[in-house]
Amino acid sequence: MDSQTQMKQIVADAAIKEVKSDMILGLGSGSTAALMIKSLAGEIRSGKLQNIKGVATSFQSEVLALELNIPLIDLSSTSQIDLAIDGADEIDPGFQLIKGGGACHVREKLVASKADQLLIVVDETKLVKNLNKSFPLPVEVLPNAWKQVQDVISEMNGKSILRMATKKAGPVVTDQGNLILDVLFNDGIENPKDLEMSINNIPGVLENGLFVDLTDKVLVGRIDNDIPIVYSPSKAS
Ligand code: 5RP
């Protein structure tokens, strides 16, 4: 196992210690969340966790949960989620996030917004001082609006590219049937809250990957003297 996977594994296992029987649980997307879902399935199989109901944030997490016999309920059939556990692409010291590296941020944000608690699990490569200096901000757009949205974003000093698929000709198509623009702003993102709203106000935009003031707790995996460890940083004010 490479060192990044070791960090992801230890943090995924640590996250499951926060889960209690009878919870309704938001199941995040991406490789770290997938490890967490596998670890959750182990605890359910062994009987340590009982009566768990998962709410999937993507087709990926839905398929994985079904394969592992984790009971699922639909997002629209519950008014409340106890805890959502998800990964992130970048996290700043104030716990603001960029998500959507897996193009799942629309449902991830819906689940995170409905959850009483949002727990973010990352390896330490995801910690940054300022958002969007290197990782582009994913923006989900209606298919026939992508060029128009791209032009508006460029007037906001954002350079965007249409995300292209691998093993399929053409663009990535999201679980909702839309496209993704990946955007880098000239000076990174200084005010995530304002930018999140400004981008979502552009006609044709469904949702962007800025998760502002949603995160309650972060678990970080790191390798210390060849040993994977987990810590929980405090949020900077
Ligand atoms: C998917 C996401 C993921 O949580 C994010 O991309 C992190 O993924 P990984 O754990 O594979 O690094 O937001 O849309």
PDB file of C-alpha atoms and ligand atoms in Angstrom:
ATOM      1  CA  MET A   1       0.000   0.000   0.000  1.00  0.00           C
ATOM      2  CA  ASP A   2       1.463   3.417  -0.930  1.00  0.00           C
ATOM      3  CA  SER A   3       1.798   6.068   1.774  1.00  0.00           C
ATOM      4  CA  GLN A   4      -1.179   8.161   0.617  1.00  0.00           C
ATOM      5  CA  THR A   5      -3.443   5.106   0.701  1.00  0.00           C
ATOM      6  CA  GLN A   6      -2.128   4.260   4.176  1.00  0.00           C
ATOM      7  CA  MET A   7      -3.075   7.782   5.341  1.00  0.00           C
ATOM      8  CA  LYS A   8      -6.513   7.427   3.766  1.00  0.00           C
ATOM      9  CA  GLN A   9      -7.060   3.997   5.315  1.00  0.00           C
ATOM     10  CA  ILE A  10      -6.187   5.048   8.858  1.00  0.00           C
ATOM     11  CA  VAL A  11      -8.376   8.134   8.681  1.00  0.00           C
ATOM     12  CA  ALA A  12     -11.259   6.113   7.184  1.00  0.00           C
ATOM     13  CA  ASP A  13     -11.040   3.611  10.058  1.00  0.00           C
ATOM     14  CA  ALA A  14     -10.862   6.439  12.622  1.00  0.00           C
ATOM     15  CA  ALA A  15     -14.000   8.034  11.171  1.00  0.00           C
ATOM     16  CA  ILE A  16     -16.036   4.903  11.830  1.00  0.00           C
ATOM     17  CA  LYS A  17     -15.301   5.247  15.558  1.00  0.00           C
ATOM     18  CA  GLU A  18     -17.548   8.347  15.448  1.00  0.00           C
ATOM     19  CA  VAL A  19     -20.489   6.286  14.209  1.00  0.00           C
ATOM     20  CA  LYS A  20     -23.067   4.910  16.633  1.00  0.00           C
ATOM     21  CA  SER A  21     -25.819   2.330  16.166  1.00  0.00           C
ATOM     22  CA  ASP A  22     -29.188   3.663  14.878  1.00  0.00           C
ATOM     23  CA  MET A  23     -27.603   6.543  12.984  1.00  0.00           C
ATOM     24  CA  ILE A  24     -28.657   7.827   9.587  1.00  0.00           C
ATOM     25  CA  LEU A  25     -25.317   8.326   7.897  1.00  0.00           C
ATOM     26  CA  GLY A  26     -24.309  10.391   4.851  1.00  0.00           C
ATOM     27  CA  LEU A  27     -21.923   8.277   2.770  1.00  0.00           C
ATOM     28  CA  GLY A  28     -19.386  10.474   0.973  1.00  0.00           C
ATOM     29  CA  SER A  29     -17.697   9.920  -2.380  1.00  0.00           C
ATOM     30  CA  GLY A  30     -14.122   9.506  -3.585  1.00  0.00           C
ATOM     31  CA  SER A  31     -11.353   7.094  -2.617  1.00  0.00           C
ATOM     32  CA  THR A  32     -11.132   8.045   1.095  1.00  0.00           C
ATOM     33  CA  ALA A  33     -14.899   7.846   1.527  1.00  0.00           C
ATOM     34  CA  ALA A  34     -14.892   4.475  -0.245  1.00  0.00           C
ATOM     35  CA  LEU A  35     -12.438   3.131   2.343  1.00  0.00           C
ATOM     36  CA  MET A  36     -14.668   4.532   5.080  1.00  0.00           C
ATOM     37  CA  ILE A  37     -17.721   2.779   3.552  1.00  0.00           C
ATOM     38  CA  LYS A  38     -15.791  -0.527   3.457  1.00  0.00           C
ATOM     39  CA  SER A  39     -14.752  -0.077   7.077  1.00  0.00           C
ATOM     40  CA  LEU A  40     -18.377   0.718   8.016  1.00  0.00           C
ATOM     41  CA  ALA A  41     -19.552  -2.460   6.292  1.00  0.00           C
ATOM     42  CA  GLY A  42     -17.073  -4.472   8.404  1.00  0.00           C
ATOM     43  CA  GLU A  43     -18.488  -3.009  11.633  1.00  0.00           C
ATOM     44  CA  ILE A  44     -22.054  -3.744  10.510  1.00  0.00           C
ATOM     45  CA  ARG A  45     -21.128  -7.333   9.525  1.00  0.00           C
ATOM     46  CA  SER A  46     -19.476  -7.948  12.893  1.00  0.00           C
ATOM     47  CA  GLY A  47     -22.571  -6.645  14.701  1.00  0.00           C
ATOM     48  CA  LYS A  48     -20.709  -3.762  16.388  1.00  0.00           C
ATOM     49  CA  LEU A  49     -22.931  -1.269  14.593  1.00  0.00           C
ATOM     50  CA  GLN A  50     -26.640  -1.961  14.241  1.00  0.00           C
ATOM     51  CA  ASN A  51     -29.575  -0.354  12.461  1.00  0.00           C
ATOM     52  CA  ILE A  52     -27.433   1.968  10.335  1.00  0.00           C
ATOM     53  CA  LYS A  53     -29.091   3.602   7.355  1.00  0.00           C
ATOM     54  CA  GLY A  54     -26.886   5.199   4.696  1.00  0.00           C
ATOM     55  CA  VAL A  55     -27.680   8.114   2.405  1.00  0.00           C
ATOM     56  CA  ALA A  56     -25.495   7.952  -0.706  1.00  0.00           C
ATOM     57  CA  THR A  57     -23.882  11.092  -2.122  1.00  0.00           C
ATOM     58  CA  SER A  58     -23.211   9.597  -5.546  1.00  0.00           C
ATOM     59  CA  PHE A  59     -23.735   6.657  -7.845  1.00  0.00           C
ATOM     60  CA  GLN A  60     -20.273   5.484  -6.675  1.00  0.00           C
ATOM     61  CA  SER A  61     -21.215   5.357  -2.985  1.00  0.00           C
ATOM     62  CA  GLU A  62     -24.640   3.887  -3.770  1.00  0.00           C
ATOM     63  CA  VAL A  63     -23.156   0.982  -5.758  1.00  0.00           C
ATOM     64  CA  LEU A  64     -20.499   0.323  -3.112  1.00  0.00           C
ATOM     65  CA  ALA A  65     -23.031   0.362  -0.255  1.00  0.00           C
ATOM     66  CA  LEU A  66     -25.327  -2.009  -2.158  1.00  0.00           C
ATOM     67  CA  GLU A  67     -22.428  -4.405  -2.841  1.00  0.00           C
ATOM     68  CA  LEU A  68     -21.540  -4.376   0.861  1.00  0.00           C
ATOM     69  CA  ASN A  69     -25.143  -4.800   2.080  1.00  0.00           C
ATOM     70  CA  ILE A  70     -25.311  -1.423   3.832  1.00  0.00           C
ATOM     71  CA  PRO A  71     -29.008  -0.459   4.011  1.00  0.00           C
ATOM     72  CA  LEU A  72     -29.716   2.733   2.065  1.00  0.00           C
ATOM     73  CA  ILE A  73     -32.459   5.312   2.186  1.00  0.00           C
ATOM     74  CA  ASP A  74     -33.129   8.055  -0.319  1.00  0.00           C
ATOM     75  CA  LEU A  75     -32.125  11.640   0.414  1.00  0.00           C
ATOM     76  CA  SER A  76     -35.703  12.786  -0.159  1.00  0.00           C
ATOM     77  CA  SER A  77     -37.166  10.223   2.251  1.00  0.00           C
ATOM     78  CA  THR A  78     -35.454  11.619   5.353  1.00  0.00           C
ATOM     79  CA  SER A  79     -35.660  15.078   6.864  1.00  0.00           C
ATOM     80  CA  GLN A  80     -32.557  14.523   8.964  1.00  0.00           C
ATOM     81  CA  ILE A  81     -29.107  12.915   8.744  1.00  0.00           C
ATOM     82  CA  ASP A  82     -27.151  12.353  11.971  1.00  0.00           C
ATOM     83  CA  LEU A  83     -23.641  12.408  10.553  1.00  0.00           C
ATOM     84  CA  ALA A  84     -22.126  12.785   7.083  1.00  0.00           C
ATOM     85  CA  ILE A  85     -18.594  11.518   6.481  1.00  0.00           C
ATOM     86  CA  ASP A  86     -16.863  12.685   3.320  1.00  0.00           C
ATOM     87  CA  GLY A  87     -13.473  13.434   1.791  1.00  0.00           C
ATOM     88  CA  ALA A  88     -12.226  16.730   0.352  1.00  0.00           C
ATOM     89  CA  ASP A  89      -9.846  17.978  -2.325  1.00  0.00           C
ATOM     90  CA  GLU A  90      -8.590  20.996  -0.366  1.00  0.00           C
ATOM     91  CA  ILE A  91      -9.193  22.224   3.160  1.00  0.00           C
ATOM     92  CA  ASP A  92      -8.042  25.548   4.563  1.00  0.00           C
ATOM     93  CA  PRO A  93      -7.278  26.363   8.233  1.00  0.00           C
ATOM     94  CA  GLY A  94     -10.849  27.698   8.724  1.00  0.00           C
ATOM     95  CA  PHE A  95     -12.263  24.351   7.497  1.00  0.00           C
ATOM     96  CA  GLN A  96     -13.544  25.774   4.204  1.00  0.00           C
ATOM     97  CA  LEU A  97     -13.344  23.156   1.479  1.00  0.00           C
ATOM     98  CA  ILE A  98     -13.050  22.515  -2.196  1.00  0.00           C
ATOM     99  CA  LYS A  99     -14.849  19.325  -3.181  1.00  0.00           C
ATOM    100  CA  GLY A 100     -15.977  17.814  -6.450  1.00  0.00           C
ATOM    101  CA  GLY A 101     -12.800  16.120  -7.648  1.00  0.00           C
ATOM    102  CA  GLY A 102     -15.071  13.150  -8.339  1.00  0.00           C
ATOM    103  CA  ALA A 103     -17.815  15.388  -9.799  1.00  0.00           C
ATOM    104  CA  CYS A 104     -20.185  14.472  -6.960  1.00  0.00           C
ATOM    105  CA  HIS A 105     -20.380  17.810  -5.128  1.00  0.00           C
ATOM    106  CA  VAL A 106     -24.063  18.536  -5.850  1.00  0.00           C
ATOM    107  CA  ARG A 107     -25.354  15.574  -3.857  1.00  0.00           C
ATOM    108  CA  GLU A 108     -22.450  15.793  -1.413  1.00  0.00           C
ATOM    109  CA  LYS A 109     -23.487  19.356  -0.542  1.00  0.00           C
ATOM    110  CA  LEU A 110     -27.156  18.390  -0.224  1.00  0.00           C
ATOM    111  CA  VAL A 111     -26.250  15.601   2.202  1.00  0.00           C
ATOM    112  CA  ALA A 112     -23.758  17.770   4.130  1.00  0.00           C
ATOM    113  CA  SER A 113     -26.348  20.558   4.472  1.00  0.00           C
ATOM    114  CA  LYS A 114     -28.937  18.156   5.871  1.00  0.00           C
ATOM    115  CA  ALA A 115     -26.520  16.502   8.307  1.00  0.00           C
ATOM    116  CA  ASP A 116     -26.338  17.473  11.984  1.00  0.00           C
ATOM    117  CA  GLN A 117     -22.561  16.940  11.783  1.00  0.00           C
ATOM    118  CA  LEU A 118     -20.151  16.910   8.833  1.00  0.00           C
ATOM    119  CA  LEU A 119     -16.941  14.961   9.431  1.00  0.00           C
ATOM    120  CA  ILE A 120     -14.245  15.432   6.783  1.00  0.00           C
ATOM    121  CA  VAL A 121     -11.584  12.769   6.346  1.00  0.00           C
ATOM    122  CA  VAL A 122      -8.400  13.636   4.448  1.00  0.00           C
ATOM    123  CA  ASP A 123      -4.785  12.678   4.089  1.00  0.00           C
ATOM    124  CA  GLU A 124      -2.484  15.556   4.899  1.00  0.00           C
ATOM    125  CA  THR A 125      -1.792  16.406   1.222  1.00  0.00           C
ATOM    126  CA  LYS A 126      -5.239  18.062   1.222  1.00  0.00           C
ATOM    127  CA  LEU A 127      -4.348  20.735   3.796  1.00  0.00           C
ATOM    128  CA  VAL A 128      -3.676  24.131   2.191  1.00  0.00           C
ATOM    129  CA  LYS A 129      -3.180  27.682   3.402  1.00  0.00           C
ATOM    130  CA  ASN A 130      -5.322  29.189   0.641  1.00  0.00           C
ATOM    131  CA  LEU A 131      -7.904  27.465  -1.517  1.00  0.00           C
ATOM    132  CA  ASN A 132      -7.582  27.105  -5.300  1.00  0.00           C
ATOM    133  CA  LYS A 133      -3.872  27.943  -5.627  1.00  0.00           C
ATOM    134  CA  SER A 134      -3.436  24.568  -7.275  1.00  0.00           C
ATOM    135  CA  PHE A 135      -6.671  22.529  -7.159  1.00  0.00           C
ATOM    136  CA  PRO A 136      -9.311  23.856  -9.601  1.00  0.00           C
ATOM    137  CA  LEU A 137     -12.804  24.593  -8.312  1.00  0.00           C
ATOM    138  CA  PRO A 138     -15.364  22.219  -9.884  1.00  0.00           C
ATOM    139  CA  VAL A 139     -18.545  23.890 -11.151  1.00  0.00           C
ATOM    140  CA  GLU A 140     -21.444  21.754 -12.383  1.00  0.00           C
ATOM    141  CA  VAL A 141     -23.242  23.340 -15.346  1.00  0.00           C
ATOM    142  CA  LEU A 142     -26.180  22.476 -17.573  1.00  0.00           C
ATOM    143  CA  PRO A 143     -24.794  20.884 -20.770  1.00  0.00           C
ATOM    144  CA  ASN A 144     -25.926  23.592 -23.181  1.00  0.00           C
ATOM    145  CA  ALA A 145     -24.783  26.401 -20.867  1.00  0.00           C
ATOM    146  CA  TRP A 146     -21.111  25.435 -20.405  1.00  0.00           C
ATOM    147  CA  LYS A 147     -19.667  27.944 -22.904  1.00  0.00           C
ATOM    148  CA  GLN A 148     -21.834  30.791 -21.625  1.00  0.00           C
ATOM    149  CA  VAL A 149     -20.863  30.043 -18.001  1.00  0.00           C
ATOM    150  CA  GLN A 150     -17.203  29.779 -19.017  1.00  0.00           C
ATOM    151  CA  ASP A 151     -17.383  33.299 -20.519  1.00  0.00           C
ATOM    152  CA  VAL A 152     -18.902  34.762 -17.337  1.00  0.00           C
ATOM    153  CA  ILE A 153     -16.302  33.025 -15.158  1.00  0.00           C
ATOM    154  CA  SER A 154     -13.524  34.400 -17.349  1.00  0.00           C
ATOM    155  CA  GLU A 155     -14.889  37.940 -16.706  1.00  0.00           C
ATOM    156  CA  MET A 156     -14.446  37.085 -12.993  1.00  0.00           C
ATOM    157  CA  ASN A 157     -10.733  36.288 -13.695  1.00  0.00           C
ATOM    158  CA  GLY A 158     -11.307  32.546 -13.611  1.00  0.00           C
ATOM    159  CA  LYS A 159      -9.654  30.285 -16.147  1.00  0.00           C
ATOM    160  CA  SER A 160     -11.784  27.204 -16.713  1.00  0.00           C
ATOM    161  CA  ILE A 161     -11.611  24.010 -18.678  1.00  0.00           C
ATOM    162  CA  LEU A 162     -14.351  21.548 -19.479  1.00  0.00           C
ATOM    163  CA  ARG A 163     -13.514  18.320 -17.622  1.00  0.00           C
ATOM    164  CA  MET A 164     -12.904  15.513 -20.105  1.00  0.00           C
ATOM    165  CA  ALA A 165     -13.651  11.842 -19.477  1.00  0.00           C
ATOM    166  CA  THR A 166     -11.175   9.008 -19.609  1.00  0.00           C
ATOM    167  CA  LYS A 167     -12.215   5.779 -21.347  1.00  0.00           C
ATOM    168  CA  LYS A 168     -15.070   7.712 -22.992  1.00  0.00           C
ATOM    169  CA  ALA A 169     -14.871  10.254 -25.802  1.00  0.00           C
ATOM    170  CA  GLY A 170     -15.954  13.730 -24.732  1.00  0.00           C
ATOM    171  CA  PRO A 171     -16.681  15.378 -21.396  1.00  0.00           C
ATOM    172  CA  VAL A 172     -17.351  13.938 -17.934  1.00  0.00           C
ATOM    173  CA  VAL A 173     -21.112  13.660 -17.450  1.00  0.00           C
ATOM    174  CA  THR A 174     -22.227  13.933 -13.811  1.00  0.00           C
ATOM    175  CA  ASP A 175     -24.721  11.695 -11.974  1.00  0.00           C
ATOM    176  CA  GLN A 176     -27.300  14.393 -12.798  1.00  0.00           C
ATOM    177  CA  GLY A 177     -26.421  14.420 -16.533  1.00  0.00           C
ATOM    178  CA  ASN A 178     -24.536  17.735 -16.444  1.00  0.00           C
ATOM    179  CA  LEU A 179     -20.958  18.861 -17.248  1.00  0.00           C
ATOM    180  CA  ILE A 180     -18.096  20.121 -15.084  1.00  0.00           C
ATOM    181  CA  LEU A 181     -15.977  23.252 -15.511  1.00  0.00           C
ATOM    182  CA  ASP A 182     -12.739  23.178 -13.481  1.00  0.00           C
ATOM    183  CA  VAL A 183     -11.801  26.740 -12.549  1.00  0.00           C
ATOM    184  CA  LEU A 184      -8.578  28.336 -11.356  1.00  0.00           C
ATOM    185  CA  PHE A 185      -8.768  31.945 -10.216  1.00  0.00           C
ATOM    186  CA  ASN A 186      -5.726  34.167 -10.761  1.00  0.00           C
ATOM    187  CA  ASP A 187      -5.019  34.732  -7.070  1.00  0.00           C
ATOM    188  CA  GLY A 188      -6.702  31.694  -5.588  1.00  0.00           C
ATOM    189  CA  ILE A 189      -9.885  32.164  -3.541  1.00  0.00           C
ATOM    190  CA  GLU A 190      -9.769  34.864  -0.885  1.00  0.00           C
ATOM    191  CA  ASN A 191     -13.426  34.995   0.071  1.00  0.00           C
ATOM    192  CA  PRO A 192     -14.993  31.527  -0.350  1.00  0.00           C
ATOM    193  CA  LYS A 193     -18.399  32.602   0.984  1.00  0.00           C
ATOM    194  CA  ASP A 194     -18.905  35.441  -1.534  1.00  0.00           C
ATOM    195  CA  LEU A 195     -17.480  33.415  -4.406  1.00  0.00           C
ATOM    196  CA  GLU A 196     -19.694  30.420  -3.667  1.00  0.00           C
ATOM    197  CA  MET A 197     -22.765  32.659  -3.988  1.00  0.00           C
ATOM    198  CA  SER A 198     -21.506  34.625  -7.024  1.00  0.00           C
ATOM    199  CA  ILE A 199     -20.793  31.478  -9.015  1.00  0.00           C
ATOM    200  CA  ASN A 200     -24.108  29.887  -8.097  1.00  0.00           C
ATOM    201  CA  ASN A 201     -25.843  33.062  -9.342  1.00  0.00           C
ATOM    202  CA  ILE A 202     -24.564  32.567 -12.891  1.00  0.00           C
ATOM    203  CA  PRO A 203     -27.426  31.269 -15.063  1.00  0.00           C
ATOM    204  CA  GLY A 204     -26.748  27.667 -16.040  1.00  0.00           C
ATOM    205  CA  VAL A 205     -24.745  26.812 -12.907  1.00  0.00           C
ATOM    206  CA  LEU A 206     -26.173  24.051 -10.755  1.00  0.00           C
ATOM    207  CA  GLU A 207     -23.642  24.055  -7.910  1.00  0.00           C
ATOM    208  CA  ASN A 208     -19.961  24.668  -7.221  1.00  0.00           C
ATOM    209  CA  GLY A 209     -17.535  22.730  -5.028  1.00  0.00           C
ATOM    210  CA  LEU A 210     -17.003  25.358  -2.326  1.00  0.00           C
ATOM    211  CA  PHE A 211     -18.254  24.009   1.013  1.00  0.00           C
ATOM    212  CA  VAL A 212     -18.427  27.033   3.299  1.00  0.00           C
ATOM    213  CA  ASP A 213     -19.129  26.848   7.043  1.00  0.00           C
ATOM    214  CA  LEU A 214     -20.405  23.278   6.785  1.00  0.00           C
ATOM    215  CA  THR A 215     -17.576  21.285   8.381  1.00  0.00           C
ATOM    216  CA  ASP A 216     -17.774  20.403  12.081  1.00  0.00           C
ATOM    217  CA  LYS A 217     -14.741  18.182  12.449  1.00  0.00           C
ATOM    218  CA  VAL A 218     -11.721  17.130  10.393  1.00  0.00           C
ATOM    219  CA  LEU A 219      -9.633  13.981  10.723  1.00  0.00           C
ATOM    220  CA  VAL A 220      -6.242  14.059   9.040  1.00  0.00           C
ATOM    221  CA  GLY A 221      -4.076  11.049   8.249  1.00  0.00           C
ATOM    222  CA  ARG A 222      -0.308  11.481   8.134  1.00  0.00           C
ATOM    223  CA  ILE A 223       2.815   9.344   8.191  1.00  0.00           C
ATOM    224  CA  ASP A 224       5.068   9.979  11.195  1.00  0.00           C
ATOM    225  CA  ASN A 225       8.372   8.082  11.283  1.00  0.00           C
ATOM    226  CA  ASP A 226       6.920   5.530   8.863  1.00  0.00           C
ATOM    227  CA  ILE A 227       3.836   5.046  11.059  1.00  0.00           C
ATOM    228  CA  PRO A 228       0.388   6.215   9.889  1.00  0.00           C
ATOM    229  CA  ILE A 229      -1.329   8.362  12.532  1.00  0.00           C
ATOM    230  CA  VAL A 230      -4.563  10.370  12.779  1.00  0.00           C
ATOM    231  CA  TYR A 231      -5.079  13.791  14.299  1.00  0.00           C
ATOM    232  CA  SER A 232      -7.933  16.258  14.491  1.00  0.00           C
ATOM    233  CA  PRO A 233      -6.814  19.869  13.891  1.00  0.00           C
ATOM    234  CA  SER A 234      -8.588  22.783  15.581  1.00  0.00           C
ATOM    235  CA  LYS A 235     -10.394  25.228  13.354  1.00  0.00           C
ATOM    236  CA  ALA A 236      -8.651  28.591  12.922  1.00  0.00           C
ATOM    237  CA  SER A 237     -10.926  31.550  13.656  1.00  0.00           C
TER     238      SER A 237
HETATM  239  C1  5RP B   1     -15.869  13.844  -4.869  1.00  0.00           C
HETATM  240  C2  5RP B   1     -15.201  14.506  -3.723  1.00  0.00           C
HETATM  241  C3  5RP B   1     -14.193  13.717  -2.973  1.00  0.00           C
HETATM  242  O1  5RP B   1     -14.545  13.667  -1.637  1.00  0.00           O
HETATM  243  C4  5RP B   1     -12.862  14.390  -3.138  1.00  0.00           C
HETATM  244  O2  5RP B   1     -12.567  14.460  -4.533  1.00  0.00           O
HETATM  245  C5  5RP B   1     -11.727  13.643  -2.409  1.00  0.00           C
HETATM  246  O3  5RP B   1     -11.526  12.417  -3.026  1.00  0.00           O
HETATM  247  P1  5RP B   1     -10.364  11.428  -2.577  1.00  0.00           P
HETATM  248  O4  5RP B   1     -10.709  10.956  -1.208  1.00  0.00           O
HETATM  249  O5  5RP B   1     -10.402  10.345  -3.639  1.00  0.00           O
HETATM  250  O6  5RP B   1      -9.071  12.195  -2.613  1.00  0.00           O
HETATM  251  O7  5RP B   1     -15.435  15.640  -3.402  1.00  0.00           O
HETATM  252  O8  5RP B   1     -16.680  14.729  -5.569  1.00  0.00           O
END
